[in-house]
mmCIF file of C-alpha atoms and ligand atoms in Angstrom:
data_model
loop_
_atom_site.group_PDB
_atom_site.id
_atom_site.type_symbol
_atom_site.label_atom_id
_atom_site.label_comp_id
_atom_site.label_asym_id
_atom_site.label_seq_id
_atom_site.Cartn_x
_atom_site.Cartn_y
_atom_site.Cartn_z
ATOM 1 C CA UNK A 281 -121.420 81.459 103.399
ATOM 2 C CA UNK A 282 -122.831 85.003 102.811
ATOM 3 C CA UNK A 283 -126.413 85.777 104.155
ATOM 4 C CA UNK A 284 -128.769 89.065 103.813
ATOM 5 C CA UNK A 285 -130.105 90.782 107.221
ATOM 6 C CA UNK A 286 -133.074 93.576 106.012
ATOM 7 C CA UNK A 287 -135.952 94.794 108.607
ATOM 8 C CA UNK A 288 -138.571 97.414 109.039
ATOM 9 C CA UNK A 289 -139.137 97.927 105.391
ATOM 10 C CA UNK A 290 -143.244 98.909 106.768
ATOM 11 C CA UNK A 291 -144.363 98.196 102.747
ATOM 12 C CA UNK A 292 -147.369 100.065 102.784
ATOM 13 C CA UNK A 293 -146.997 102.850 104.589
ATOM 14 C CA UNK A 294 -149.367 105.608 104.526
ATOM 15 C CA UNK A 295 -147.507 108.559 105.405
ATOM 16 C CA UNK A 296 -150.910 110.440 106.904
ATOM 17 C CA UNK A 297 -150.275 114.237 107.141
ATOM 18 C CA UNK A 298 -146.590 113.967 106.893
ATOM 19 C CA UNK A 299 -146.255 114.443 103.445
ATOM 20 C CA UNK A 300 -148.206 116.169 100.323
ATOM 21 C CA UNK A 301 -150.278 113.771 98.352
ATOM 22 C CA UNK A 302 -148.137 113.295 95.569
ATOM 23 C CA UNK A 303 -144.419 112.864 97.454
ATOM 24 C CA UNK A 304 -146.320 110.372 99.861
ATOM 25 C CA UNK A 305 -147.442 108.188 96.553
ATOM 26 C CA UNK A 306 -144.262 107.922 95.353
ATOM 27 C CA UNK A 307 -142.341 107.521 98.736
ATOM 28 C CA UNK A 308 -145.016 104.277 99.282
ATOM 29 C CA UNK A 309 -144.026 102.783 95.731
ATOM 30 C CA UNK A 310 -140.012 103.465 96.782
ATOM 31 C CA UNK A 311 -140.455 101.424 99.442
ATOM 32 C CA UNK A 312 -141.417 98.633 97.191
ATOM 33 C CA UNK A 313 -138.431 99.554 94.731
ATOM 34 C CA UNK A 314 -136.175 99.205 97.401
ATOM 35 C CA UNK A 315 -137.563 95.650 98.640
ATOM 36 C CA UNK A 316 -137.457 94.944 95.202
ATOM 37 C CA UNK A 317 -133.492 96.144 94.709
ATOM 38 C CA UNK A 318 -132.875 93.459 98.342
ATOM 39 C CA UNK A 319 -133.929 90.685 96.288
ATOM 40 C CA UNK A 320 -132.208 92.135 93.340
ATOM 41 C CA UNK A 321 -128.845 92.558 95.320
ATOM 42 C CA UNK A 322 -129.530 88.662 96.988
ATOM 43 C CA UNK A 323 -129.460 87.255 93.505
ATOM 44 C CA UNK A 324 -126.621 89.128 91.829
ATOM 45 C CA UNK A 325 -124.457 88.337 94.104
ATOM 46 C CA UNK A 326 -125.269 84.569 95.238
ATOM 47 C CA UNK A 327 -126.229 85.058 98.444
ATOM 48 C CA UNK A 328 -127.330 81.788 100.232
ATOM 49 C CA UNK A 329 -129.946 83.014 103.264
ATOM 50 C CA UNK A 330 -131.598 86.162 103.420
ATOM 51 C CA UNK A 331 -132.913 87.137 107.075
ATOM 52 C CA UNK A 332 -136.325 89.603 107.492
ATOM 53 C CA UNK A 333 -136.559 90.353 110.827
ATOM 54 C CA UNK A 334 -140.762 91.759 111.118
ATOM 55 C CA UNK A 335 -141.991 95.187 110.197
ATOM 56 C CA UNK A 336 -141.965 94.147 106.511
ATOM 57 C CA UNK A 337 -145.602 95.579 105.740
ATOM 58 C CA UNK A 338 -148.066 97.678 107.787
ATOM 59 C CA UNK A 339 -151.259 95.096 108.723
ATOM 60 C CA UNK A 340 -153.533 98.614 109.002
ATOM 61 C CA UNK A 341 -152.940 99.508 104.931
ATOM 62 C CA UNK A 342 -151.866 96.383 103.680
ATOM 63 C CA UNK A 343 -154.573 94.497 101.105
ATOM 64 C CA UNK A 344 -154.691 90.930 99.157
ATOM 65 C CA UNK A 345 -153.518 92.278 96.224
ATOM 66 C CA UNK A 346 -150.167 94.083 98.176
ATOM 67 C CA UNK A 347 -149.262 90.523 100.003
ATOM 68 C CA UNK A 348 -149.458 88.360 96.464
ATOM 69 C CA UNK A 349 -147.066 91.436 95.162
ATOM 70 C CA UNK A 350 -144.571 91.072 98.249
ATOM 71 C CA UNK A 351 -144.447 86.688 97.923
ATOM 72 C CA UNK A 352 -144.204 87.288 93.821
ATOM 73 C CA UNK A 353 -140.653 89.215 94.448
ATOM 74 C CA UNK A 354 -139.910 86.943 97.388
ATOM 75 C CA UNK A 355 -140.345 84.096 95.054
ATOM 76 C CA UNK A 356 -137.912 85.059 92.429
ATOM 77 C CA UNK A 357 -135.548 84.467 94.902
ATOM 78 C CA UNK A 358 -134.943 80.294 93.475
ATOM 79 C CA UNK A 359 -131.589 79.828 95.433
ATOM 80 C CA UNK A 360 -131.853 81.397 98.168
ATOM 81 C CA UNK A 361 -132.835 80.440 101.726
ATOM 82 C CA UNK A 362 -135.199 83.161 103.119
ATOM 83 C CA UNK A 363 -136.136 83.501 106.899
ATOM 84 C CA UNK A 364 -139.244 85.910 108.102
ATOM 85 C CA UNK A 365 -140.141 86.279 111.656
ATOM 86 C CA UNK A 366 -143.341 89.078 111.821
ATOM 87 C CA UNK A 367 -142.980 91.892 114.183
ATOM 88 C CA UNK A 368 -145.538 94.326 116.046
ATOM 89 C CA UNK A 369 -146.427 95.683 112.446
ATOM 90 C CA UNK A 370 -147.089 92.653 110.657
ATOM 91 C CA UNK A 371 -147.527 90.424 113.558
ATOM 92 C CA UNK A 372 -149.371 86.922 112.581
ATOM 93 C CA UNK A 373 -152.481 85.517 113.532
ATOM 94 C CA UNK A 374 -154.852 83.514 112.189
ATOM 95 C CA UNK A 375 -156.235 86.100 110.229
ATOM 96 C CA UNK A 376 -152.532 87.552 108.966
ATOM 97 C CA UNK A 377 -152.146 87.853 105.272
ATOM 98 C CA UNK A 378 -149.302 85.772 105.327
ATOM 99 C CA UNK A 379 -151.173 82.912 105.187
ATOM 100 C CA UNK A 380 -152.936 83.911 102.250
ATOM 101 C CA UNK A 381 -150.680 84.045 99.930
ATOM 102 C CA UNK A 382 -147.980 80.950 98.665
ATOM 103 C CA UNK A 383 -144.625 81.414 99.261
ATOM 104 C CA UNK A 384 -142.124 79.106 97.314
ATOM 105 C CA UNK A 385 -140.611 76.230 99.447
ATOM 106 C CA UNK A 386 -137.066 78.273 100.130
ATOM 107 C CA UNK A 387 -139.081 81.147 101.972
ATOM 108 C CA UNK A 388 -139.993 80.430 105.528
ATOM 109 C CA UNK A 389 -141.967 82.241 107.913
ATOM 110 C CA UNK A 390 -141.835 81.343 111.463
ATOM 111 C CA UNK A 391 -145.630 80.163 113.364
ATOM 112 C CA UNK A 392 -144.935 77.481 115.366
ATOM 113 C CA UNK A 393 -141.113 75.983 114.180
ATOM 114 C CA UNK A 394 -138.873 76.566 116.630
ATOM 115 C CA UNK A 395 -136.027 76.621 114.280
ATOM 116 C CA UNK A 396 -135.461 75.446 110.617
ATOM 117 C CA UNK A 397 -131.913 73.286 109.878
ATOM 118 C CA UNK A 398 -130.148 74.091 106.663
ATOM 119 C CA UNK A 399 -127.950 70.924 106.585
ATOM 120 C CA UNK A 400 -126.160 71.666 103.386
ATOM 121 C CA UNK A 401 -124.845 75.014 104.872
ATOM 122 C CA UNK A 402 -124.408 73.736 108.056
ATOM 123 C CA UNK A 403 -126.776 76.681 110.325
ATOM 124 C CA UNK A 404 -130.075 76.469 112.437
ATOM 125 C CA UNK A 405 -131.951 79.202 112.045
ATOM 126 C CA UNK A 406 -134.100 79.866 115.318
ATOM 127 C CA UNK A 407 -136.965 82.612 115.921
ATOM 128 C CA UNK A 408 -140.193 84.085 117.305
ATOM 129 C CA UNK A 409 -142.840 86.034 115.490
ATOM 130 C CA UNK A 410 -145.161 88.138 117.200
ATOM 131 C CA UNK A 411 -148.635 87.089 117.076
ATOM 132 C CA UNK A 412 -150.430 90.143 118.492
ATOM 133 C CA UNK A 413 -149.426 94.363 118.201
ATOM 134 C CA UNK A 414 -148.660 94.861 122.004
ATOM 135 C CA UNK A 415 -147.027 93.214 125.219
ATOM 136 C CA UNK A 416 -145.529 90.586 122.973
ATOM 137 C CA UNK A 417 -142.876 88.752 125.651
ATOM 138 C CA UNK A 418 -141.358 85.149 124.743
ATOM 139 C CA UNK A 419 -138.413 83.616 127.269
ATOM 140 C CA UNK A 420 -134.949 83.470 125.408
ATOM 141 C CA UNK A 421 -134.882 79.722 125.255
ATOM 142 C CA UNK A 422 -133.345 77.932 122.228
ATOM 143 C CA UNK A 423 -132.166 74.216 121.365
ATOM 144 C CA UNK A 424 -128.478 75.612 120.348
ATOM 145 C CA UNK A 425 -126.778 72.877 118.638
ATOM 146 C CA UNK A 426 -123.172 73.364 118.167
ATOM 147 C CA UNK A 427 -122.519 70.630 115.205
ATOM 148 C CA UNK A 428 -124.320 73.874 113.147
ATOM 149 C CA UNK A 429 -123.671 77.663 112.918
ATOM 150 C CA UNK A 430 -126.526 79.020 115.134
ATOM 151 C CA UNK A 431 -128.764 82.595 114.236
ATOM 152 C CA UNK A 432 -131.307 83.787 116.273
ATOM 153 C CA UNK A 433 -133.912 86.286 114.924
ATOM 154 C CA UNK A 434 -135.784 88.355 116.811
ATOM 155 C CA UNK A 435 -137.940 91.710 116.772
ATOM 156 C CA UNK A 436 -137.706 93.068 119.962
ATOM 157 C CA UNK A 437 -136.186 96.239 121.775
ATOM 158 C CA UNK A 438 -132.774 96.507 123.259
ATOM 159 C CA UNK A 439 -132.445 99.475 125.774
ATOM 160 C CA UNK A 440 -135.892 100.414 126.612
ATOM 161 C CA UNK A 441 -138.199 98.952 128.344
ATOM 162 C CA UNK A 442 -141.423 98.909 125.708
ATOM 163 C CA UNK A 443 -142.097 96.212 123.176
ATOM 164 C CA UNK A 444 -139.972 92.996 123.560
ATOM 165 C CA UNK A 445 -137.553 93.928 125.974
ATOM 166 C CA UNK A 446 -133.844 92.616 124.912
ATOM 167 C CA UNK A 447 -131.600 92.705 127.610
ATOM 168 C CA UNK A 448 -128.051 93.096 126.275
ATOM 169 C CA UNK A 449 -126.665 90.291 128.788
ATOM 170 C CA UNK A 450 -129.192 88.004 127.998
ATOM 171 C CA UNK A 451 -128.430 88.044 124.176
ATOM 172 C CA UNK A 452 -124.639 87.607 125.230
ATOM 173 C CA UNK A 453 -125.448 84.621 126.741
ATOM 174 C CA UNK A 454 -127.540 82.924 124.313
ATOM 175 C CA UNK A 455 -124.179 81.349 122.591
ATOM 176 C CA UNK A 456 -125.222 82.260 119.014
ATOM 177 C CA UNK A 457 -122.972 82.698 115.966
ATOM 178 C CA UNK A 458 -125.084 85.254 114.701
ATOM 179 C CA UNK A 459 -128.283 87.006 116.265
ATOM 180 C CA UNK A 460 -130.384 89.371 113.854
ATOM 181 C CA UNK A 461 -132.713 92.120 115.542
ATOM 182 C CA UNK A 462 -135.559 94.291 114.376
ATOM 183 C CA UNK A 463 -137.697 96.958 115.358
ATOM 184 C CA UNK A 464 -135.083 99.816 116.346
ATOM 185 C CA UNK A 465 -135.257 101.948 112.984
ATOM 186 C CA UNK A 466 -131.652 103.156 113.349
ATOM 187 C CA UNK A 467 -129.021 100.368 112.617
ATOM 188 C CA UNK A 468 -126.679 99.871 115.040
ATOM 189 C CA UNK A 469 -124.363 97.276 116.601
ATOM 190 C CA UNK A 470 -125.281 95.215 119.938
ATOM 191 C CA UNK A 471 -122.973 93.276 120.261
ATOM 192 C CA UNK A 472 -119.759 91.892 117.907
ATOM 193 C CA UNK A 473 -122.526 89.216 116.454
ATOM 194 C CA UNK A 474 -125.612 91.264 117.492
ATOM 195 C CA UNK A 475 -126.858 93.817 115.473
ATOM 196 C CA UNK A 476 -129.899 95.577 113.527
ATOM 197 C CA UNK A 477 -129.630 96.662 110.243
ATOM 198 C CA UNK A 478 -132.296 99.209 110.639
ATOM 199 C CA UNK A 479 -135.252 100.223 108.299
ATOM 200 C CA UNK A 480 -134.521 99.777 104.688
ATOM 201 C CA UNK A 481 -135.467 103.469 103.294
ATOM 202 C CA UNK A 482 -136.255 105.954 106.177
ATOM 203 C CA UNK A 483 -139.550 106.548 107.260
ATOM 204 C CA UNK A 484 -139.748 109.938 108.649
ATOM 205 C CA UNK A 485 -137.219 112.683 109.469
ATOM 206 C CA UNK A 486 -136.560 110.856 112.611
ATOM 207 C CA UNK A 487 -134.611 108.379 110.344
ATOM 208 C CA UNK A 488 -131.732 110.649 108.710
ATOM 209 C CA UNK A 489 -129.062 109.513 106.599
ATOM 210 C CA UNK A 490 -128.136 106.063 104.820
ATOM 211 C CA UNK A 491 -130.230 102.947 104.930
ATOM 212 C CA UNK A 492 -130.027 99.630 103.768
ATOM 213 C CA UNK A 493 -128.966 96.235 104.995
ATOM 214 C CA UNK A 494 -126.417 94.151 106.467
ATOM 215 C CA UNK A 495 -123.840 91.925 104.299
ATOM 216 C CA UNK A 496 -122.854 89.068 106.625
ATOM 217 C CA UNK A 497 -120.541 86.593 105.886
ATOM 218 C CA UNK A 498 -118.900 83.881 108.060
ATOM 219 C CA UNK A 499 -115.415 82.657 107.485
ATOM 220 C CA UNK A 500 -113.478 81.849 110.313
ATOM 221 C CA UNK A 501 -115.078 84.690 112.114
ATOM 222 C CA UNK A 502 -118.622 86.892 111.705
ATOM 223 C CA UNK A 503 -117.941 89.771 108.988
ATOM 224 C CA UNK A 504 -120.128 92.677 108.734
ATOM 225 C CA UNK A 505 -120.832 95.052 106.125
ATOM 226 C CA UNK A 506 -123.787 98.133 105.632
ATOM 227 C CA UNK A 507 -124.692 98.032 102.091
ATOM 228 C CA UNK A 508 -126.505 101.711 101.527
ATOM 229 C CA UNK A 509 -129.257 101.435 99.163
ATOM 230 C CA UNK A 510 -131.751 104.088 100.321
ATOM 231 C CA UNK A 511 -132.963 105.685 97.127
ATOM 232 C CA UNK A 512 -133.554 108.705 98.487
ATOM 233 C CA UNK A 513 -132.930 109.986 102.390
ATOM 234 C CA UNK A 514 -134.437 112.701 104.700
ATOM 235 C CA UNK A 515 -131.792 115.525 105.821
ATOM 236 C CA UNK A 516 -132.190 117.901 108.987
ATOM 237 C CA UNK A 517 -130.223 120.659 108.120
ATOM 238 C CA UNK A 518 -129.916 123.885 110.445
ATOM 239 C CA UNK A 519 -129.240 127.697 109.127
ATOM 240 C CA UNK A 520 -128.420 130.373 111.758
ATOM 241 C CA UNK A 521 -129.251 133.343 111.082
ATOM 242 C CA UNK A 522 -127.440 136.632 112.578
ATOM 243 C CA UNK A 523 -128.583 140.306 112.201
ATOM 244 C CA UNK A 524 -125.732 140.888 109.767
ATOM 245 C CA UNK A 525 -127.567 138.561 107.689
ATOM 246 C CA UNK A 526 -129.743 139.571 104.516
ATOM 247 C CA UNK A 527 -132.301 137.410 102.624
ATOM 248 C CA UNK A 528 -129.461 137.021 99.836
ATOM 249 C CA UNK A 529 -126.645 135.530 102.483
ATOM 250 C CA UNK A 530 -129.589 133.490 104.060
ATOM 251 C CA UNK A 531 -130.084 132.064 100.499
ATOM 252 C CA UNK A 532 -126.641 131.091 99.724
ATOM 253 C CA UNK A 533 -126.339 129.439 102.628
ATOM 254 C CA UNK A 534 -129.025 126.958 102.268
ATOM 255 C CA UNK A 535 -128.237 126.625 98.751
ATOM 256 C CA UNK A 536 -124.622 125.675 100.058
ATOM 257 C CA UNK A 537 -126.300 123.267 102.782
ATOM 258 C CA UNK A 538 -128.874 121.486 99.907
ATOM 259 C CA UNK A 539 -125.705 120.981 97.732
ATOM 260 C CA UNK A 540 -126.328 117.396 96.105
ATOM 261 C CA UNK A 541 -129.620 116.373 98.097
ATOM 262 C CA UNK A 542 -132.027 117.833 95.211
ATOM 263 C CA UNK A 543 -133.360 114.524 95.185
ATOM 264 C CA UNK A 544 -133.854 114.060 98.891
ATOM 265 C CA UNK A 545 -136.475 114.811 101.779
ATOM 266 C CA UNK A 546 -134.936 118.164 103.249
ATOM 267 C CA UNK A 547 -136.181 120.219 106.480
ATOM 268 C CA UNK A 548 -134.774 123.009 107.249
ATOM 269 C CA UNK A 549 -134.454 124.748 110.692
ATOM 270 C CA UNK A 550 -134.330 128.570 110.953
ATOM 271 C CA UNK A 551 -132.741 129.550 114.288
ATOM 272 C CA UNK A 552 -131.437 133.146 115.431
ATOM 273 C CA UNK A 553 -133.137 136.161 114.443
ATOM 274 C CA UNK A 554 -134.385 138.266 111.799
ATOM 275 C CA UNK A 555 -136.240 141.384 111.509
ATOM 276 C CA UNK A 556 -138.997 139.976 109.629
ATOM 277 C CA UNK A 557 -139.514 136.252 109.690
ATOM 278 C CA UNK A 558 -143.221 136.276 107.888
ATOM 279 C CA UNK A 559 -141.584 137.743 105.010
ATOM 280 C CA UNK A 560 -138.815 135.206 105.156
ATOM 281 C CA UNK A 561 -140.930 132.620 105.109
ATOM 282 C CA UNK A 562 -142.794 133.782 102.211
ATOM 283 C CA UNK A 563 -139.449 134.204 99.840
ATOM 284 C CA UNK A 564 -138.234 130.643 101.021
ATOM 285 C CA UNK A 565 -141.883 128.723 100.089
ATOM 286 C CA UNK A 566 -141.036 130.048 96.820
ATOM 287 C CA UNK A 567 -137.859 127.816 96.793
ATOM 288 C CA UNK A 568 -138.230 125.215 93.975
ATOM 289 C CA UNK A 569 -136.210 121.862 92.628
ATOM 290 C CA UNK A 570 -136.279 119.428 95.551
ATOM 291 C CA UNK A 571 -138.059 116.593 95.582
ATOM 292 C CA UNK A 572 -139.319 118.083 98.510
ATOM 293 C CA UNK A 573 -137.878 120.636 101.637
ATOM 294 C CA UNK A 574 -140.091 122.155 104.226
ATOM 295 C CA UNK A 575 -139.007 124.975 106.281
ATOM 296 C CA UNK A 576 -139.388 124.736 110.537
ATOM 297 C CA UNK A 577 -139.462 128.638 112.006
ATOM 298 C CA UNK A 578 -137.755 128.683 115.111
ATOM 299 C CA UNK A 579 -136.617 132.641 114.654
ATOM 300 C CA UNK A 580 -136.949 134.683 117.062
ATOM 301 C CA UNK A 581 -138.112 138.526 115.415
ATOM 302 C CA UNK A 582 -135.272 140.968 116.296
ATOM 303 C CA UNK A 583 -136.398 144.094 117.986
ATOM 304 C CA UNK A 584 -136.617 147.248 115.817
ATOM 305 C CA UNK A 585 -135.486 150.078 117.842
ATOM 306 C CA UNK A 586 -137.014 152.386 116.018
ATOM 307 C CA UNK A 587 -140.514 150.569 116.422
ATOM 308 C CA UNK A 588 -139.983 150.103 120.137
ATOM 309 C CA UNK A 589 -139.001 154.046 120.647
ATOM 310 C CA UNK A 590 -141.775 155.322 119.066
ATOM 311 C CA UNK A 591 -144.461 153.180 120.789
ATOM 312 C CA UNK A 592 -142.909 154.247 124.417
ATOM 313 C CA UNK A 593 -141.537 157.747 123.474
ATOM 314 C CA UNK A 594 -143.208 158.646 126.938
ATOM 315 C CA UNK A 595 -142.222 156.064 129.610
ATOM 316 C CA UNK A 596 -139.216 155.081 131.229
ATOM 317 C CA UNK A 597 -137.901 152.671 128.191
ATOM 318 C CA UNK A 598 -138.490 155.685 125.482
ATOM 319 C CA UNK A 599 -135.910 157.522 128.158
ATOM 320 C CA UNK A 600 -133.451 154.829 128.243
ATOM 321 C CA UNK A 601 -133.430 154.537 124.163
ATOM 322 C CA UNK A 602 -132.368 158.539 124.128
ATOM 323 C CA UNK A 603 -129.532 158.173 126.552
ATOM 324 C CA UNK A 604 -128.246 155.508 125.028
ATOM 325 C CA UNK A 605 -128.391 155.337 121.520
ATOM 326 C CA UNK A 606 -124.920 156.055 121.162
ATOM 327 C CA UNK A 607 -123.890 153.052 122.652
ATOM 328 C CA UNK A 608 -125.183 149.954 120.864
ATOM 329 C CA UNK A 609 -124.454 147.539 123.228
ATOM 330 C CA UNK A 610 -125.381 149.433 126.302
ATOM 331 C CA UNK A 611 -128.455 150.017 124.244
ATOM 332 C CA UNK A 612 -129.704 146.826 123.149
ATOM 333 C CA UNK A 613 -128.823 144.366 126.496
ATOM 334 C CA UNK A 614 -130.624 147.056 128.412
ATOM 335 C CA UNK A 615 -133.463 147.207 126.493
ATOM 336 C CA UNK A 616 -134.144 143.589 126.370
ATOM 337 C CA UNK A 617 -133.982 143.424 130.239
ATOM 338 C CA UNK A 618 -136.389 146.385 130.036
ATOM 339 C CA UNK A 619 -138.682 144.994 127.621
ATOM 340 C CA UNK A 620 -138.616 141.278 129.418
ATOM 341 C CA UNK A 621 -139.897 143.358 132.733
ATOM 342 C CA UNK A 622 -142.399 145.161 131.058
ATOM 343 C CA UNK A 623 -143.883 141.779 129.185
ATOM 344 C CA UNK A 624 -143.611 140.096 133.260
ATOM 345 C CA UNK A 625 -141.094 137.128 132.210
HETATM 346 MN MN1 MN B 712 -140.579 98.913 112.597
#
């Protein structure tokens, strides 16, 4: 039996002042592409339940016309079994737009059931949905039966102490075959059978690297697979820059560094020092041919000697700058300690 685990796909998402116009239009329709190539994936290759864990649109930007498109590519899904529980972002209430749009008989969302049996397979599916956007809390109490495989679904946090609490111990104990998690953007492994599969794209540059889902199967044991299918990702990349360094080695570096990730989200950090950062900055906005790179200016300006001699020609650092200026070293360590005293740091 193979099943599907996806979360956090936030359809809708608005991207306010993170992005340009333009790249935050098309990131919003990705995310639908990428829902889109789930349910493409789920039918290609057979797969018999497909889990959604909450987070799968954002209830502040979401509109009629978005939930009908989200249940019409649910709905090509014929074979099938699909499982929804709603998190903090799409949590249900009476006035959720999950119940206003109709969802084929395979797809199941969880109000008030408890769990759903899947006799044929042989697995009870049990979960919560949240039903408001804060303090959500339900006790970990389910009717495991052991005549069936048994997954749990919930959105919840393990290891902090904010939104759903999941206690790692407490999920040990519940005596499930398989327990699914959302909420916790970066996917990760719990437990041997516990696990998120984190968002679906990334959202932001706090979520670098591959995304997708998780390929479960059960044989005699759990097996677990990532499937990437991000279609694009965000990168962090870092250049240090030393004074030996012109604008043309700075270049080639980052050129080196954005090697294959044209198509990506890229931010770059600038860390070390150069002479002139502003004019830096100015040759590297220039930079064309990536979907889209920002640059983050964490250089510190190096200190011109010559600038710094002739403004204190007459006081004590002026001195120290013509006794020394044969000696680099001696030279430059002293005259940042003098400098630092004269600024009062
Ligand atoms: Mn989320």
């Amino acid at each position: 039996m193979k099943f599907v685990h996806a979360s956090d796909i936030h359809l809708g998402r608005f991207y306010k002042g993170e992005l340009p116009l333009e790249i935050a239009k098309k990131r919003r329709e990705e995310l639908w592409n990428s829902f889109e190539n789930l349910i493409n994936f789920c039918i290609k290759e057979s797969i018999e339940i497909l889990l959604l864990t909450g987070d799968l649109y954002e209830k502040e930007y979401f509109t009629l016309s978005d939930i009908d498109r989200f249940s019409d590519i649910l709905n090509k899904l014929k074979t099938t079994e699909v499982f929804i529980i709603a998190g903090n972002h799409d949590y249900l209430d009476e006035k959720s737009l999950y119940n206003k749009t109709k969802f084929n008989n395979n797809i199941h969302l969880f109000k008030k059931e408890k769990y759903f049996d899947l006799e044929q397979l042989g697995v009870r599916i049990h979960g919560f949905s949240w039903d408001k956007d804060k303090n959500y809390s339900r006790e970990l109490k389910f009717d495991i039966n052991k005549n069936y495989r048994n997954i749990i679904l919930l959105h919840g946090s393990v290891g902090t102490d904010d939104y759903f609490p999941l206690n790692v111990k407490s999920l040990e104990n519940l005596d499930a075959d398989y327990i699914g998690l959302g909420h916790i953007h970066l996917r990760q492994k719990v437990l041997d059978n516990v696990y998120y599969p984190g968002s679906l794209e990334g959202l932001n540059f706090k979520e670098v690297g591959n995304k997708g889902f998780i390929l479960g199967s059960f044989k005699e044991e759990l097996y677990i697979e990532y499937i990437n299918t991000n279609i694009r990702k965000y990168n962090k990349i870092e250049i240090n820059i030393n004074k030996d360094m012109n604008i043309n080695d700075i270049q080639n570096d980052l050129f080196k560094k954005l090697e294959n990730k044209e198509n990506d989200l890229n931010r770059i950090y600038l860390k070390g020092e150069f002479e002139n950062p502003d004019y830096l900055m100015e040759v590297l906005d220039n930079i064309s041919g990536y979907f889209y790179i920002e640059f983050k200016n964490e250089l510190e300006k190096s200190i011109s000697i010559e600038e710094i001699y002739i403004e204190n020609k007459d006081n004590l650092i002026g001195k120290f700058i013509d006794r020394t200026k044969d000696d680099k070293d001696v030279l430059e360590i002293g005259l940042k300690a003098l400098l630092e005293a004269k600024n009062g740091n």
